[in-house]
Amino acid sequence: MDDVWHFAVGTDYRLNDAWRLKAGVSYETSPLDDPSKQWVDLPVGEQWRYSVGASTQWDEYTFDMFYEYADLGSTEIDNALNMKGQFDGRIHFVGVSVTF
């Protein structure tokens, strides 16, 4: 296992009195680079995440919406149980929250 470094940058822009736009990107180093210690149930590698979102307020309610694309990279697996291969991970997230 290695130490993990996480770097991120984001912005929040007030479009007008009703809407705020948000965007961000982050990078995380791999905690485990040795293919003999990777397992198929949770392969881990370096990750890049990109997100965009918007926020608006109606009366006492705040609505937040977002989209995030997570590139989990390519991870080699070659462990003692004769599991060999490569894992390529990509995930899309969409979310909405309401605060009142």
CSV table of C-alpha atoms in Angstrom, one decimal:
chain,number,residue,atom,x,y,z
A,1,MET,CA,0.0,0.0,0.0
A,2,ASP,CA,1.1,3.5,-0.9
A,3,ASP,CA,0.2,6.9,0.5
A,4,VAL,CA,-2.6,8.5,-1.6
A,5,TRP,CA,-2.5,12.0,-2.8
A,6,HIS,CA,-5.7,13.8,-3.8
A,7,PHE,CA,-5.7,17.1,-5.7
A,8,ALA,CA,-8.8,19.0,-6.6
A,9,VAL,CA,-9.9,22.4,-8.0
A,10,GLY,CA,-13.4,23.8,-8.4
A,11,THR,CA,-15.3,27.0,-9.1
A,12,ASP,CA,-18.6,28.4,-8.2
A,13,TYR,CA,-20.0,31.2,-10.5
A,14,ARG,CA,-23.1,33.3,-9.8
A,15,LEU,CA,-24.8,33.4,-13.2
A,16,ASN,CA,-27.6,35.8,-11.9
A,17,ASP,CA,-29.7,36.2,-8.8
A,18,ALA,CA,-31.4,32.9,-9.3
A,19,TRP,CA,-28.7,30.5,-10.5
A,20,ARG,CA,-25.2,29.4,-9.5
A,21,LEU,CA,-23.0,27.2,-11.8
A,22,LYS,CA,-20.4,24.9,-10.4
A,23,ALA,CA,-17.5,22.9,-11.9
A,24,GLY,CA,-14.6,20.9,-10.7
A,25,VAL,CA,-11.9,18.4,-11.4
A,26,SER,CA,-9.9,16.1,-9.1
A,27,TYR,CA,-7.1,13.5,-9.4
A,28,GLU,CA,-6.2,10.8,-6.9
A,29,THR,CA,-3.0,8.7,-7.0
A,30,SER,CA,-3.3,4.9,-6.8
A,31,PRO,CA,-2.9,3.3,-3.3
A,32,LEU,CA,-1.9,0.0,-4.8
A,33,ASP,CA,0.3,-0.4,-7.9
A,34,ASP,CA,1.3,-4.1,-7.4
A,35,PRO,CA,-0.9,-6.3,-9.7
A,36,SER,CA,-0.3,-9.3,-7.4
A,37,LYS,CA,-2.2,-7.5,-4.6
A,38,GLN,CA,-5.2,-6.4,-6.7
A,39,TRP,CA,-8.5,-8.2,-6.3
A,40,VAL,CA,-11.5,-8.3,-8.7
A,41,ASP,CA,-14.0,-7.3,-6.0
A,42,LEU,CA,-12.5,-3.8,-5.6
A,43,PRO,CA,-9.6,-3.0,-8.0
A,44,VAL,CA,-8.1,0.4,-7.2
A,45,GLY,CA,-5.9,2.6,-9.3
A,46,GLU,CA,-5.5,6.3,-10.1
A,47,GLN,CA,-8.7,8.3,-10.5
A,48,TRP,CA,-9.8,11.4,-12.4
A,49,ARG,CA,-13.2,13.0,-11.7
A,50,TYR,CA,-14.9,15.8,-13.6
A,51,SER,CA,-18.1,17.4,-12.4
A,52,VAL,CA,-20.5,20.2,-13.3
A,53,GLY,CA,-23.6,21.4,-11.5
A,54,ALA,CA,-26.1,24.1,-10.9
A,55,SER,CA,-27.9,25.5,-7.9
A,56,THR,CA,-31.1,27.6,-7.6
A,57,GLN,CA,-33.2,28.8,-4.7
A,58,TRP,CA,-37.0,29.0,-4.6
A,59,ASP,CA,-38.5,30.5,-1.4
A,60,GLU,CA,-36.8,28.6,1.4
A,61,TYR,CA,-35.8,25.7,-0.8
A,62,THR,CA,-32.4,25.2,-2.4
A,63,PHE,CA,-32.1,22.8,-5.3
A,64,ASP,CA,-28.7,21.4,-6.4
A,65,MET,CA,-28.2,19.3,-9.5
A,66,PHE,CA,-24.9,17.7,-10.7
A,67,TYR,CA,-23.3,15.4,-13.1
A,68,GLU,CA,-20.0,13.7,-12.5
A,69,TYR,CA,-17.8,11.5,-14.7
A,70,ALA,CA,-15.3,9.3,-12.8
A,71,ASP,CA,-12.5,7.7,-14.8
A,72,LEU,CA,-11.1,5.0,-12.5
A,73,GLY,CA,-8.3,4.2,-14.9
A,74,SER,CA,-6.9,0.8,-15.9
A,75,THR,CA,-5.8,-1.6,-13.2
A,76,GLU,CA,-3.8,-4.8,-13.9
A,77,ILE,CA,-4.8,-7.9,-11.8
A,78,ASP,CA,-2.4,-10.9,-11.5
A,79,ASN,CA,-2.8,-12.5,-8.0
A,80,ALA,CA,-2.1,-15.8,-6.3
A,81,LEU,CA,-5.6,-17.3,-7.2
A,82,ASN,CA,-4.7,-17.2,-10.9
A,83,MET,CA,-6.9,-14.2,-11.5
A,84,LYS,CA,-5.4,-12.3,-14.3
A,85,GLY,CA,-6.7,-9.4,-16.4
A,86,GLN,CA,-7.3,-5.8,-16.6
A,87,PHE,CA,-10.1,-3.7,-15.1
A,88,ASP,CA,-11.1,-0.4,-16.8
A,89,GLY,CA,-13.5,1.6,-14.7
A,90,ARG,CA,-15.8,4.5,-15.9
A,91,ILE,CA,-18.8,5.7,-13.9
A,92,HIS,CA,-21.4,8.4,-14.5
A,93,PHE,CA,-23.2,10.0,-11.5
A,94,VAL,CA,-26.3,12.2,-11.7
A,95,GLY,CA,-27.8,13.7,-8.6
A,96,VAL,CA,-30.3,16.2,-7.2
A,97,SER,CA,-30.6,17.5,-3.7
A,98,VAL,CA,-33.1,19.7,-1.9
A,99,THR,CA,-32.3,21.7,1.2
A,100,PHE,CA,-35.0,23.3,3.2
